[in-house]
Amino acid sequence: MKKNLVLFTIIFLLAAGKLVAQEELAMTFPGDTKTTKSNMPALPVFEFRASSAEIDVSSVSKDLIGEHIFGQLVSGKLYLLESKYTYEIPIVPGNPQMRTMIRKPVVYDAVKKIERYLKKSVKKGEVSAEVASAEFNKVLDVAFNVLTAETGDFEKAITESKDVNSLTNLFTKRVNLVF
């Protein structure tokens, strides 16, 4: 009986030592455990009501639309972006000079920043023109559809974005357009 008790105690201590060693190893490398990945907060996804801008693009005269590296459709959408997001007001009454005002300047500036970044990426050969055109087309669709929506949280997320890649991901992956 004593022999069985001693044998049982030794086996118990070996098993407990192995569990303690594994726990210590997990505490030493906290980034390797699966539990830390699930504790990360998910990035918010923004949802906006959408309508198709294809009808507006087709109604614009081809004489007004300039050439663009991403194609004719993107060129037409950029023309519409300028016409919808900007307007002019007189500086003072009687003076013919006009001041250009921008609706939702945070969104407008972000779209322009993404356009410059994608153009540079295509010129450097980092991204193909087709991929950049598809991404920028999605960005323009989001910009059209948030013009009349309440975008306080979305604009806050834009200002908190640290680089152009995170801005592009915000517009293309974290925004759902509901048709």
Short mmCIF file of C-alpha atoms in Angstrom, two decimals:
data_model
loop_
_atom_site.label_atom_id
_atom_site.label_comp_id
_atom_site.label_asym_id
_atom_site.label_seq_id
_atom_site.Cartn_x
_atom_site.Cartn_y
_atom_site.Cartn_z
CA MET A 1 0.00 0.00 0.00
CA LYS A 2 2.84 2.37 0.88
CA LYS A 3 4.48 1.46 -2.39
CA ASN A 4 1.36 2.39 -4.38
CA LEU A 5 0.99 5.66 -2.48
CA VAL A 6 4.60 6.63 -3.17
CA LEU A 7 4.24 5.70 -6.86
CA PHE A 8 0.98 7.68 -7.11
CA THR A 9 2.61 10.73 -5.45
CA ILE A 10 5.59 10.63 -7.84
CA ILE A 11 3.33 10.42 -10.90
CA PHE A 12 1.19 13.25 -9.55
CA LEU A 13 4.21 15.48 -8.91
CA LEU A 14 5.62 14.81 -12.40
CA ALA A 15 2.31 15.69 -14.04
CA ALA A 16 1.92 18.83 -11.92
CA GLY A 17 5.50 19.87 -12.73
CA LYS A 18 4.80 19.50 -16.44
CA LEU A 19 1.66 21.67 -16.18
CA VAL A 20 3.52 24.35 -14.23
CA ALA A 21 6.35 24.33 -16.77
CA GLN A 22 3.89 24.80 -19.65
CA GLU A 23 2.16 27.63 -17.81
CA GLU A 24 5.50 29.36 -17.20
CA LEU A 25 6.43 28.96 -20.85
CA ALA A 26 3.13 30.52 -21.93
CA MET A 27 3.72 33.46 -19.57
CA THR A 28 7.21 33.97 -20.99
CA PHE A 29 5.91 34.31 -24.57
CA PRO A 30 2.49 35.98 -24.26
CA GLY A 31 2.33 36.92 -27.95
CA ASP A 32 2.42 33.29 -29.05
CA THR A 33 -0.74 32.17 -27.29
CA LYS A 34 -4.07 32.09 -29.08
CA THR A 35 -5.92 33.85 -26.28
CA THR A 36 -4.15 37.18 -26.86
CA LYS A 37 -5.32 37.32 -30.47
CA SER A 38 -8.96 37.01 -29.50
CA ASN A 39 -8.61 39.76 -26.89
CA MET A 40 -7.71 42.37 -29.55
CA PRO A 41 -10.60 44.73 -30.27
CA ALA A 42 -12.02 44.47 -33.77
CA LEU A 43 -11.81 47.56 -35.94
CA PRO A 44 -15.19 49.19 -36.47
CA VAL A 45 -16.94 48.69 -39.77
CA PHE A 46 -18.90 51.61 -41.18
CA GLU A 47 -22.13 51.09 -43.09
CA PHE A 48 -23.69 53.68 -45.39
CA ARG A 49 -26.70 53.66 -47.69
CA ALA A 50 -25.56 53.70 -51.29
CA SER A 51 -26.76 54.54 -54.75
CA SER A 52 -25.08 53.90 -58.05
CA ALA A 53 -23.03 56.75 -59.51
CA GLU A 54 -22.88 55.13 -62.95
CA ILE A 55 -25.88 57.16 -64.17
CA ASP A 56 -24.21 60.43 -63.17
CA VAL A 57 -20.94 59.41 -64.84
CA SER A 58 -22.66 58.52 -68.10
CA SER A 59 -24.44 61.88 -68.20
CA VAL A 60 -21.16 63.86 -68.09
CA SER A 61 -19.83 65.01 -71.46
CA LYS A 62 -16.55 63.41 -72.52
CA ASP A 63 -15.25 66.89 -73.40
CA LEU A 64 -15.35 67.90 -69.72
CA ILE A 65 -13.56 64.76 -68.55
CA GLY A 66 -9.80 64.69 -68.86
CA GLU A 67 -7.49 61.74 -69.24
CA HIS A 68 -6.55 59.75 -66.17
CA ILE A 69 -4.05 56.98 -65.55
CA PHE A 70 -6.78 54.74 -64.10
CA GLY A 71 -9.14 55.00 -67.06
CA GLN A 72 -12.19 56.82 -68.33
CA LEU A 73 -14.59 55.70 -65.58
CA VAL A 74 -12.31 56.96 -62.81
CA SER A 75 -11.77 60.18 -64.72
CA GLY A 76 -15.51 60.76 -64.90
CA LYS A 77 -15.94 59.98 -61.22
CA LEU A 78 -13.16 62.43 -60.33
CA TYR A 79 -14.95 65.13 -62.31
CA LEU A 80 -18.14 64.38 -60.39
CA LEU A 81 -16.21 64.37 -57.11
CA GLU A 82 -14.95 67.87 -57.83
CA SER A 83 -18.39 69.10 -58.79
CA LYS A 84 -20.16 67.57 -55.77
CA TYR A 85 -17.60 68.28 -53.06
CA THR A 86 -16.58 71.83 -54.04
CA TYR A 87 -18.53 75.03 -54.55
CA GLU A 88 -17.59 78.69 -54.93
CA ILE A 89 -18.72 81.70 -52.95
CA PRO A 90 -17.84 85.35 -53.54
CA ILE A 91 -15.11 86.73 -51.31
CA VAL A 92 -16.87 90.07 -50.89
CA PRO A 93 -19.96 91.40 -52.67
CA GLY A 94 -19.10 93.18 -55.90
CA ASN A 95 -15.69 91.50 -56.25
CA PRO A 96 -15.51 88.97 -59.10
CA GLN A 97 -13.03 86.76 -57.22
CA MET A 98 -14.44 83.55 -55.79
CA ARG A 99 -13.38 81.35 -52.87
CA THR A 100 -13.61 77.59 -53.31
CA MET A 101 -15.24 75.82 -50.38
CA ILE A 102 -15.13 72.08 -49.75
CA ARG A 103 -17.92 69.97 -48.31
CA LYS A 104 -16.54 67.36 -45.86
CA PRO A 105 -12.89 68.40 -46.28
CA VAL A 106 -11.61 65.41 -44.25
CA VAL A 107 -13.12 62.93 -46.70
CA TYR A 108 -12.14 65.01 -49.75
CA ASP A 109 -8.52 65.36 -48.64
CA ALA A 110 -8.31 61.63 -47.86
CA VAL A 111 -9.53 60.75 -51.37
CA LYS A 112 -6.99 63.10 -52.93
CA LYS A 113 -4.22 61.64 -50.76
CA ILE A 114 -5.16 58.10 -51.79
CA GLU A 115 -5.18 59.15 -55.46
CA ARG A 116 -1.66 60.59 -55.21
CA TYR A 117 -0.41 57.48 -53.40
CA LEU A 118 -1.90 55.07 -55.94
CA LYS A 119 -0.51 57.09 -58.87
CA LYS A 120 2.97 56.97 -57.34
CA SER A 121 2.63 53.25 -56.66
CA VAL A 122 1.70 52.55 -60.28
CA LYS A 123 4.58 54.68 -61.59
CA LYS A 124 7.04 52.86 -59.31
CA GLY A 125 5.64 49.50 -60.41
CA GLU A 126 4.57 48.43 -56.92
CA VAL A 127 0.94 47.97 -57.98
CA SER A 128 -0.60 47.24 -61.37
CA ALA A 129 -2.81 49.89 -62.93
CA GLU A 130 -5.82 47.54 -62.90
CA VAL A 131 -5.56 46.85 -59.15
CA ALA A 132 -5.03 50.53 -58.36
CA SER A 133 -7.95 51.48 -60.60
CA ALA A 134 -10.25 49.01 -58.84
CA GLU A 135 -9.19 50.25 -55.38
CA PHE A 136 -9.58 53.90 -56.33
CA ASN A 137 -12.95 53.20 -57.96
CA LYS A 138 -14.14 51.74 -54.62
CA VAL A 139 -12.75 54.78 -52.76
CA LEU A 140 -14.66 57.12 -55.10
CA ASP A 141 -17.87 55.13 -54.64
CA VAL A 142 -17.52 55.46 -50.86
CA ALA A 143 -16.81 59.21 -51.19
CA PHE A 144 -19.97 59.75 -53.28
CA ASN A 145 -22.17 57.88 -50.86
CA VAL A 146 -20.93 59.53 -47.65
CA LEU A 147 -21.49 63.06 -48.94
CA THR A 148 -25.00 63.30 -47.53
CA ALA A 149 -24.61 60.82 -44.65
CA GLU A 150 -23.74 61.46 -41.00
CA THR A 151 -20.00 60.71 -40.96
CA GLY A 152 -18.70 61.92 -37.61
CA ASP A 153 -17.24 58.56 -36.57
CA PHE A 154 -15.97 57.85 -40.09
CA GLU A 155 -14.18 61.21 -40.26
CA LYS A 156 -12.67 60.55 -36.84
CA ALA A 157 -11.35 57.21 -38.13
CA ILE A 158 -9.89 59.01 -41.16
CA THR A 159 -8.05 61.54 -38.99
CA GLU A 160 -6.72 58.74 -36.76
CA SER A 161 -5.28 56.85 -39.74
CA LYS A 162 -1.53 57.11 -39.63
CA ASP A 163 -0.59 56.39 -43.24
CA VAL A 164 -2.09 56.09 -46.71
CA ASN A 165 -2.26 52.27 -46.56
CA SER A 166 -4.51 52.42 -43.51
CA LEU A 167 -6.62 55.09 -45.25
CA THR A 168 -7.01 52.89 -48.32
CA ASN A 169 -7.96 49.92 -46.13
CA LEU A 170 -10.46 52.09 -44.29
CA PHE A 171 -12.21 53.09 -47.52
CA THR A 172 -12.02 49.71 -49.28
CA LYS A 173 -12.33 47.10 -46.52
CA ARG A 174 -14.01 48.72 -43.52
CA VAL A 175 -16.90 50.45 -45.31
CA ASN A 176 -19.99 48.54 -46.38
CA LEU A 177 -22.23 50.23 -48.93
CA VAL A 178 -25.82 49.00 -48.66
CA PHE A 179 -27.71 49.33 -51.95
#
